[in-house]
Amino acid sequence: MSKRQIQKLLRAMAGGQPVEFTSPMASVKKLARFAFIAQQFGYEYTDVRQGGGRGTSLIMLLLPDPSPQARARAAQNWAQYPNAGDGVSLPPLVPDAFELLKARINFDLTGKNAEKRMAYGALGGTLGCGVVAVRAGGDGAAFVTAGILWLVLMASLGIGFVVNRKRNAKFATRLQAAGFTPVNDEKGRLRYLPPGASAPGQGPFAPGPYGNQSAAPASGGFGGQSVAPGPGG
């Protein structure tokens, strides 16, 4: 992780407003680390989406957590790590909490929305193959070539669909074992929230099973301050 990015994240969180962390090169592991840091200082991971001109960036939303557990945890960590603003003097990573955050972020990225994108890709690929056949002359050879391309594309998408389903099942199993509950948000999207938490945008945060932390609330929605990576990110 970049020290400069952590400094920007903590400065943005100091305002008490929703914070978007954006990085064109971010991995799920990196996002989970930043989400973990945010949890230690009064914020909570809420959602993640793909953004940017070609959808290559990952944008993570963090919201302030008003629960007493989160406030107490933040006060304790600021007292124990008063120099955290330097981006280095931070609470140690809790492996269980980190793995749960990775599972949530992965599931949010590769859930039903990913399957919809694959379906749109299949439709677009089918139309594209038809256009290729027509532009290649529209004869039998052109359609045979386009048909081969279409079969290769469908096979690739089919493999991707199966792999995506297996990964989602693995993440869902891990989250359910930790006490998370499947909930549909206001858009009908399946999410896994800590026990007692309301669907995104529908209620307050609630404590959850994040390793040794006191609480792990969750909510939803996008908007707020944006934290983009610096030159060293």
PDB file of C-alpha atoms in Angstrom:
ATOM      1  CA  MET A   1       0.000   0.000   0.000  1.00  0.00           C
ATOM      2  CA  SER A   2       1.120   3.545  -0.658  1.00  0.00           C
ATOM      3  CA  LYS A   3       1.820   5.668   2.404  1.00  0.00           C
ATOM      4  CA  ARG A   4       0.511   8.676   0.508  1.00  0.00           C
ATOM      5  CA  GLN A   5      -2.783   6.952  -0.244  1.00  0.00           C
ATOM      6  CA  ILE A   6      -3.239   6.043   3.408  1.00  0.00           C
ATOM      7  CA  GLN A   7      -2.562   9.641   4.417  1.00  0.00           C
ATOM      8  CA  LYS A   8      -5.153  10.884   1.920  1.00  0.00           C
ATOM      9  CA  LEU A   9      -7.650   8.310   3.144  1.00  0.00           C
ATOM     10  CA  LEU A  10      -7.272   9.333   6.799  1.00  0.00           C
ATOM     11  CA  ARG A  11      -7.504  13.034   5.924  1.00  0.00           C
ATOM     12  CA  ALA A  12     -10.707  12.437   3.966  1.00  0.00           C
ATOM     13  CA  MET A  13     -12.174  10.399   6.812  1.00  0.00           C
ATOM     14  CA  ALA A  14     -11.438  13.248   9.241  1.00  0.00           C
ATOM     15  CA  GLY A  15     -14.243  15.215   7.579  1.00  0.00           C
ATOM     16  CA  GLY A  16     -16.843  12.677   8.672  1.00  0.00           C
ATOM     17  CA  GLN A  17     -18.338  12.431   5.176  1.00  0.00           C
ATOM     18  CA  PRO A  18     -18.734   9.431   2.836  1.00  0.00           C
ATOM     19  CA  VAL A  19     -15.433   8.638   1.161  1.00  0.00           C
ATOM     20  CA  GLU A  20     -14.804   7.021  -2.207  1.00  0.00           C
ATOM     21  CA  PHE A  21     -11.443   5.353  -2.661  1.00  0.00           C
ATOM     22  CA  THR A  22     -10.556   5.099  -6.342  1.00  0.00           C
ATOM     23  CA  SER A  23      -7.600   3.353  -7.901  1.00  0.00           C
ATOM     24  CA  PRO A  24      -7.067   2.298 -11.533  1.00  0.00           C
ATOM     25  CA  MET A  25      -4.598  -0.391 -10.465  1.00  0.00           C
ATOM     26  CA  ALA A  26      -6.194  -1.594  -7.228  1.00  0.00           C
ATOM     27  CA  SER A  27      -6.552  -5.275  -6.430  1.00  0.00           C
ATOM     28  CA  VAL A  28      -9.153  -6.740  -4.087  1.00  0.00           C
ATOM     29  CA  LYS A  29      -6.385  -7.432  -1.590  1.00  0.00           C
ATOM     30  CA  LYS A  30      -5.355  -3.785  -1.646  1.00  0.00           C
ATOM     31  CA  LEU A  31      -8.921  -2.549  -1.253  1.00  0.00           C
ATOM     32  CA  ALA A  32      -9.443  -4.913   1.692  1.00  0.00           C
ATOM     33  CA  ARG A  33      -6.375  -3.481   3.416  1.00  0.00           C
ATOM     34  CA  PHE A  34      -7.653   0.062   3.016  1.00  0.00           C
ATOM     35  CA  ALA A  35     -11.116  -1.019   4.214  1.00  0.00           C
ATOM     36  CA  PHE A  36      -9.524  -2.605   7.269  1.00  0.00           C
ATOM     37  CA  ILE A  37      -7.686   0.623   8.086  1.00  0.00           C
ATOM     38  CA  ALA A  38     -10.924   2.570   7.680  1.00  0.00           C
ATOM     39  CA  GLN A  39     -12.665   0.231  10.142  1.00  0.00           C
ATOM     40  CA  GLN A  40     -10.044   0.956  12.760  1.00  0.00           C
ATOM     41  CA  PHE A  41     -10.790   4.682  12.661  1.00  0.00           C
ATOM     42  CA  GLY A  42     -14.571   4.909  12.569  1.00  0.00           C
ATOM     43  CA  TYR A  43     -15.513   4.006   9.012  1.00  0.00           C
ATOM     44  CA  GLU A  44     -16.925   0.884   7.393  1.00  0.00           C
ATOM     45  CA  TYR A  45     -16.679  -0.766   4.001  1.00  0.00           C
ATOM     46  CA  THR A  46     -20.000  -0.340   2.218  1.00  0.00           C
ATOM     47  CA  ASP A  47     -19.718  -1.269  -1.443  1.00  0.00           C
ATOM     48  CA  VAL A  48     -17.439  -1.460  -4.466  1.00  0.00           C
ATOM     49  CA  ARG A  49     -17.979  -1.016  -8.175  1.00  0.00           C
ATOM     50  CA  GLN A  50     -16.026  -0.842 -11.383  1.00  0.00           C
ATOM     51  CA  GLY A  51     -15.593   2.616 -12.869  1.00  0.00           C
ATOM     52  CA  GLY A  52     -13.492   4.626 -15.263  1.00  0.00           C
ATOM     53  CA  GLY A  53     -13.870   5.035 -18.999  1.00  0.00           C
ATOM     54  CA  ARG A  54     -13.410   1.316 -19.689  1.00  0.00           C
ATOM     55  CA  GLY A  55     -14.492   0.027 -16.292  1.00  0.00           C
ATOM     56  CA  THR A  56     -10.890  -0.721 -15.351  1.00  0.00           C
ATOM     57  CA  SER A  57     -10.870   1.217 -12.070  1.00  0.00           C
ATOM     58  CA  LEU A  58     -12.242  -0.057  -8.779  1.00  0.00           C
ATOM     59  CA  ILE A  59     -14.174   2.428  -6.667  1.00  0.00           C
ATOM     60  CA  MET A  60     -14.797   1.533  -3.029  1.00  0.00           C
ATOM     61  CA  LEU A  61     -17.290   3.388  -0.845  1.00  0.00           C
ATOM     62  CA  LEU A  62     -16.594   3.913   2.852  1.00  0.00           C
ATOM     63  CA  LEU A  63     -19.169   5.381   5.233  1.00  0.00           C
ATOM     64  CA  PRO A  64     -18.759   6.708   8.777  1.00  0.00           C
ATOM     65  CA  ASP A  65     -19.932   4.234  11.390  1.00  0.00           C
ATOM     66  CA  PRO A  66     -21.955   5.971  14.146  1.00  0.00           C
ATOM     67  CA  SER A  67     -22.277   2.881  16.367  1.00  0.00           C
ATOM     68  CA  PRO A  68     -20.881   3.101  19.922  1.00  0.00           C
ATOM     69  CA  GLN A  69     -18.592   0.128  19.233  1.00  0.00           C
ATOM     70  CA  ALA A  70     -17.016   1.837  16.227  1.00  0.00           C
ATOM     71  CA  ARG A  71     -16.601   5.122  18.078  1.00  0.00           C
ATOM     72  CA  ALA A  72     -14.936   3.369  20.988  1.00  0.00           C
ATOM     73  CA  ARG A  73     -12.654   1.436  18.642  1.00  0.00           C
ATOM     74  CA  ALA A  74     -11.679   4.606  16.767  1.00  0.00           C
ATOM     75  CA  ALA A  75     -10.988   6.509  19.998  1.00  0.00           C
ATOM     76  CA  GLN A  76      -8.875   3.655  21.319  1.00  0.00           C
ATOM     77  CA  ASN A  77      -6.866   3.370  18.104  1.00  0.00           C
ATOM     78  CA  TRP A  78      -6.262   7.117  17.847  1.00  0.00           C
ATOM     79  CA  ALA A  79      -5.052   7.085  21.445  1.00  0.00           C
ATOM     80  CA  GLN A  80      -2.849   4.052  20.852  1.00  0.00           C
ATOM     81  CA  TYR A  81      -1.623   5.180  17.414  1.00  0.00           C
ATOM     82  CA  PRO A  82      -1.553   9.010  17.598  1.00  0.00           C
ATOM     83  CA  ASN A  83       0.811   9.190  14.608  1.00  0.00           C
ATOM     84  CA  ALA A  84      -1.404   7.112  12.310  1.00  0.00           C
ATOM     85  CA  GLY A  85      -1.747  10.138  10.047  1.00  0.00           C
ATOM     86  CA  ASP A  86       1.795   9.526   8.817  1.00  0.00           C
ATOM     87  CA  GLY A  87       0.440   6.489   6.914  1.00  0.00           C
ATOM     88  CA  VAL A  88       2.818   4.126   8.694  1.00  0.00           C
ATOM     89  CA  SER A  89       2.005   3.988  12.420  1.00  0.00           C
ATOM     90  CA  LEU A  90      -1.142   1.882  12.035  1.00  0.00           C
ATOM     91  CA  PRO A  91      -2.911  -0.889  13.956  1.00  0.00           C
ATOM     92  CA  PRO A  92      -1.726  -4.369  12.922  1.00  0.00           C
ATOM     93  CA  LEU A  93      -3.757  -6.288  10.380  1.00  0.00           C
ATOM     94  CA  VAL A  94      -6.208  -8.824  11.857  1.00  0.00           C
ATOM     95  CA  PRO A  95      -6.145 -11.835   9.471  1.00  0.00           C
ATOM     96  CA  ASP A  96      -9.744 -12.951  10.095  1.00  0.00           C
ATOM     97  CA  ALA A  97     -11.147  -9.457   9.525  1.00  0.00           C
ATOM     98  CA  PHE A  98      -9.003  -9.022   6.431  1.00  0.00           C
ATOM     99  CA  GLU A  99     -10.192 -12.304   4.887  1.00  0.00           C
ATOM    100  CA  LEU A 100     -13.836 -11.435   5.535  1.00  0.00           C
ATOM    101  CA  LEU A 101     -13.386  -8.066   3.852  1.00  0.00           C
ATOM    102  CA  LYS A 102     -11.764  -9.752   0.860  1.00  0.00           C
ATOM    103  CA  ALA A 103     -14.705 -12.154   0.626  1.00  0.00           C
ATOM    104  CA  ARG A 104     -17.249  -9.307   0.774  1.00  0.00           C
ATOM    105  CA  ILE A 105     -15.439  -7.217  -1.834  1.00  0.00           C
ATOM    106  CA  ASN A 106     -14.974 -10.197  -4.141  1.00  0.00           C
ATOM    107  CA  PHE A 107     -18.632 -11.170  -3.858  1.00  0.00           C
ATOM    108  CA  ASP A 108     -19.787  -7.605  -4.503  1.00  0.00           C
ATOM    109  CA  LEU A 109     -17.605  -7.421  -7.613  1.00  0.00           C
ATOM    110  CA  THR A 110     -18.365 -10.846  -9.085  1.00  0.00           C
ATOM    111  CA  GLY A 111     -21.969 -11.413  -8.072  1.00  0.00           C
ATOM    112  CA  LYS A 112     -25.047 -11.160 -10.275  1.00  0.00           C
ATOM    113  CA  ASN A 113     -23.790  -7.955 -11.864  1.00  0.00           C
ATOM    114  CA  ALA A 114     -20.805  -9.809 -13.295  1.00  0.00           C
ATOM    115  CA  GLU A 115     -23.130 -12.453 -14.724  1.00  0.00           C
ATOM    116  CA  LYS A 116     -25.222  -9.726 -16.341  1.00  0.00           C
ATOM    117  CA  ARG A 117     -22.088  -8.259 -17.909  1.00  0.00           C
ATOM    118  CA  MET A 118     -21.250 -11.690 -19.311  1.00  0.00           C
ATOM    119  CA  ALA A 119     -24.748 -11.963 -20.792  1.00  0.00           C
ATOM    120  CA  TYR A 120     -24.388  -8.541 -22.408  1.00  0.00           C
ATOM    121  CA  GLY A 121     -20.973  -9.636 -23.681  1.00  0.00           C
ATOM    122  CA  ALA A 122     -22.510 -12.718 -25.263  1.00  0.00           C
ATOM    123  CA  LEU A 123     -25.175 -10.614 -26.961  1.00  0.00           C
ATOM    124  CA  GLY A 124     -22.644  -8.072 -28.174  1.00  0.00           C
ATOM    125  CA  GLY A 125     -20.308 -10.830 -29.384  1.00  0.00           C
ATOM    126  CA  THR A 126     -23.125 -12.466 -31.338  1.00  0.00           C
ATOM    127  CA  LEU A 127     -24.004  -9.210 -33.077  1.00  0.00           C
ATOM    128  CA  GLY A 128     -20.320  -8.531 -33.699  1.00  0.00           C
ATOM    129  CA  CYS A 129     -19.801 -11.915 -35.354  1.00  0.00           C
ATOM    130  CA  GLY A 130     -22.789 -11.247 -37.600  1.00  0.00           C
ATOM    131  CA  VAL A 131     -21.317  -7.897 -38.642  1.00  0.00           C
ATOM    132  CA  VAL A 132     -17.953  -9.545 -39.350  1.00  0.00           C
ATOM    133  CA  ALA A 133     -19.608 -12.137 -41.593  1.00  0.00           C
ATOM    134  CA  VAL A 134     -21.485  -9.485 -43.580  1.00  0.00           C
ATOM    135  CA  ARG A 135     -18.417  -7.265 -44.007  1.00  0.00           C
ATOM    136  CA  ALA A 136     -16.314 -10.253 -45.047  1.00  0.00           C
ATOM    137  CA  GLY A 137     -18.533 -10.789 -48.066  1.00  0.00           C
ATOM    138  CA  GLY A 138     -21.618 -12.480 -46.691  1.00  0.00           C
ATOM    139  CA  ASP A 139     -20.848 -15.756 -48.429  1.00  0.00           C
ATOM    140  CA  GLY A 140     -20.636 -19.230 -46.935  1.00  0.00           C
ATOM    141  CA  ALA A 141     -16.942 -18.994 -46.038  1.00  0.00           C
ATOM    142  CA  ALA A 142     -17.499 -15.702 -44.230  1.00  0.00           C
ATOM    143  CA  PHE A 143     -20.323 -17.139 -42.140  1.00  0.00           C
ATOM    144  CA  VAL A 144     -18.276 -20.259 -41.331  1.00  0.00           C
ATOM    145  CA  THR A 145     -15.425 -18.075 -40.057  1.00  0.00           C
ATOM    146  CA  ALA A 146     -17.821 -15.918 -38.047  1.00  0.00           C
ATOM    147  CA  GLY A 147     -19.437 -19.077 -36.657  1.00  0.00           C
ATOM    148  CA  ILE A 148     -16.067 -20.366 -35.458  1.00  0.00           C
ATOM    149  CA  LEU A 149     -15.349 -17.036 -33.785  1.00  0.00           C
ATOM    150  CA  TRP A 150     -18.767 -17.134 -32.146  1.00  0.00           C
ATOM    151  CA  LEU A 151     -18.199 -20.666 -30.800  1.00  0.00           C
ATOM    152  CA  VAL A 152     -14.834 -19.665 -29.332  1.00  0.00           C
ATOM    153  CA  LEU A 153     -16.401 -16.611 -27.713  1.00  0.00           C
ATOM    154  CA  MET A 154     -19.314 -18.562 -26.253  1.00  0.00           C
ATOM    155  CA  ALA A 155     -16.973 -21.237 -24.909  1.00  0.00           C
ATOM    156  CA  SER A 156     -14.821 -18.586 -23.217  1.00  0.00           C
ATOM    157  CA  LEU A 157     -17.848 -16.893 -21.689  1.00  0.00           C
ATOM    158  CA  GLY A 158     -19.236 -20.245 -20.559  1.00  0.00           C
ATOM    159  CA  ILE A 159     -16.014 -21.129 -18.779  1.00  0.00           C
ATOM    160  CA  GLY A 160     -15.945 -17.681 -17.193  1.00  0.00           C
ATOM    161  CA  PHE A 161     -19.547 -18.080 -16.030  1.00  0.00           C
ATOM    162  CA  VAL A 162     -18.830 -21.433 -14.346  1.00  0.00           C
ATOM    163  CA  VAL A 163     -15.650 -20.161 -12.686  1.00  0.00           C
ATOM    164  CA  ASN A 164     -17.452 -17.043 -11.472  1.00  0.00           C
ATOM    165  CA  ARG A 165     -20.282 -19.119  -9.977  1.00  0.00           C
ATOM    166  CA  LYS A 166     -17.811 -21.348  -8.112  1.00  0.00           C
ATOM    167  CA  ARG A 167     -15.907 -18.359  -6.723  1.00  0.00           C
ATOM    168  CA  ASN A 168     -19.122 -16.696  -5.565  1.00  0.00           C
ATOM    169  CA  ALA A 169     -20.239 -19.902  -3.858  1.00  0.00           C
ATOM    170  CA  LYS A 170     -16.915 -20.054  -2.008  1.00  0.00           C
ATOM    171  CA  PHE A 171     -17.193 -16.452  -0.835  1.00  0.00           C
ATOM    172  CA  ALA A 172     -20.836 -16.911   0.180  1.00  0.00           C
ATOM    173  CA  THR A 173     -19.995 -20.018   2.202  1.00  0.00           C
ATOM    174  CA  ARG A 174     -17.217 -18.197   4.053  1.00  0.00           C
ATOM    175  CA  LEU A 175     -19.422 -15.214   4.861  1.00  0.00           C
ATOM    176  CA  GLN A 176     -22.354 -17.344   6.001  1.00  0.00           C
ATOM    177  CA  ALA A 177     -20.030 -19.361   8.252  1.00  0.00           C
ATOM    178  CA  ALA A 178     -18.958 -16.064   9.861  1.00  0.00           C
ATOM    179  CA  GLY A 179     -22.588 -15.109  10.550  1.00  0.00           C
ATOM    180  CA  PHE A 180     -23.247 -12.816   7.597  1.00  0.00           C
ATOM    181  CA  THR A 181     -26.764 -12.720   6.190  1.00  0.00           C
ATOM    182  CA  PRO A 182     -27.760 -12.609   2.487  1.00  0.00           C
ATOM    183  CA  VAL A 183     -29.847  -9.487   1.842  1.00  0.00           C
ATOM    184  CA  ASN A 184     -31.113  -7.891  -1.350  1.00  0.00           C
ATOM    185  CA  ASP A 185     -30.429  -4.158  -1.533  1.00  0.00           C
ATOM    186  CA  GLU A 186     -32.772  -1.540  -2.981  1.00  0.00           C
ATOM    187  CA  LYS A 187     -31.694  -2.537  -6.507  1.00  0.00           C
ATOM    188  CA  GLY A 188     -32.330  -6.229  -5.902  1.00  0.00           C
ATOM    189  CA  ARG A 189     -28.614  -6.987  -5.733  1.00  0.00           C
ATOM    190  CA  LEU A 190     -27.595  -9.768  -3.374  1.00  0.00           C
ATOM    191  CA  ARG A 191     -25.240  -8.629  -0.597  1.00  0.00           C
ATOM    192  CA  TYR A 192     -23.863 -10.258   2.541  1.00  0.00           C
ATOM    193  CA  LEU A 193     -24.248  -8.122   5.660  1.00  0.00           C
ATOM    194  CA  PRO A 194     -23.284  -8.662   9.304  1.00  0.00           C
ATOM    195  CA  PRO A 195     -26.045 -10.134  11.504  1.00  0.00           C
ATOM    196  CA  GLY A 196     -28.517  -7.483  12.568  1.00  0.00           C
ATOM    197  CA  ALA A 197     -27.538  -5.006   9.844  1.00  0.00           C
ATOM    198  CA  SER A 198     -30.219  -3.526   7.607  1.00  0.00           C
ATOM    199  CA  ALA A 199     -30.138  -3.640   3.844  1.00  0.00           C
ATOM    200  CA  PRO A 200     -28.013  -0.847   2.337  1.00  0.00           C
ATOM    201  CA  GLY A 201     -29.700   2.514   2.735  1.00  0.00           C
ATOM    202  CA  GLN A 202     -32.449   1.137   4.986  1.00  0.00           C
ATOM    203  CA  GLY A 203     -31.144   1.433   8.530  1.00  0.00           C
ATOM    204  CA  PRO A 204     -28.318   1.864  11.018  1.00  0.00           C
ATOM    205  CA  PHE A 205     -25.132  -0.131  11.250  1.00  0.00           C
ATOM    206  CA  ALA A 206     -24.837  -3.191  13.448  1.00  0.00           C
ATOM    207  CA  PRO A 207     -21.970  -5.084  15.078  1.00  0.00           C
ATOM    208  CA  GLY A 208     -20.544  -7.991  13.107  1.00  0.00           C
ATOM    209  CA  PRO A 209     -18.025 -10.850  13.268  1.00  0.00           C
ATOM    210  CA  TYR A 210     -14.865  -9.119  12.038  1.00  0.00           C
ATOM    211  CA  GLY A 211     -12.153 -11.014  13.844  1.00  0.00           C
ATOM    212  CA  ASN A 212     -11.103  -9.315  17.070  1.00  0.00           C
ATOM    213  CA  GLN A 213     -12.747  -6.004  16.272  1.00  0.00           C
ATOM    214  CA  SER A 214     -15.645  -4.739  18.334  1.00  0.00           C
ATOM    215  CA  ALA A 215     -17.986  -4.043  15.435  1.00  0.00           C
ATOM    216  CA  ALA A 216     -18.356  -4.312  11.700  1.00  0.00           C
ATOM    217  CA  PRO A 217     -21.385  -2.401  10.398  1.00  0.00           C
ATOM    218  CA  ALA A 218     -22.477  -2.101   6.813  1.00  0.00           C
ATOM    219  CA  SER A 219     -24.658   0.087   4.654  1.00  0.00           C
ATOM    220  CA  GLY A 220     -24.847   1.124   1.014  1.00  0.00           C
ATOM    221  CA  GLY A 221     -24.891   3.822  -1.609  1.00  0.00           C
ATOM    222  CA  PHE A 222     -22.231   5.832  -3.432  1.00  0.00           C
ATOM    223  CA  GLY A 223     -21.190   9.428  -3.094  1.00  0.00           C
ATOM    224  CA  GLY A 224     -18.900  11.574  -1.023  1.00  0.00           C
ATOM    225  CA  GLN A 225     -15.279  12.619  -1.015  1.00  0.00           C
ATOM    226  CA  SER A 226     -13.023  10.903  -3.518  1.00  0.00           C
ATOM    227  CA  VAL A 227      -9.596   9.628  -2.595  1.00  0.00           C
ATOM    228  CA  ALA A 228      -7.497   8.893  -5.664  1.00  0.00           C
ATOM    229  CA  PRO A 229      -3.993   7.429  -5.585  1.00  0.00           C
ATOM    230  CA  GLY A 230      -1.051   9.816  -5.538  1.00  0.00           C
ATOM    231  CA  PRO A 231       2.057   9.591  -7.716  1.00  0.00           C
ATOM    232  CA  GLY A 232       3.421   6.874  -5.453  1.00  0.00           C
ATOM    233  CA  GLY A 233       0.222   4.833  -5.506  1.00  0.00           C
TER     234      GLY A 233
END
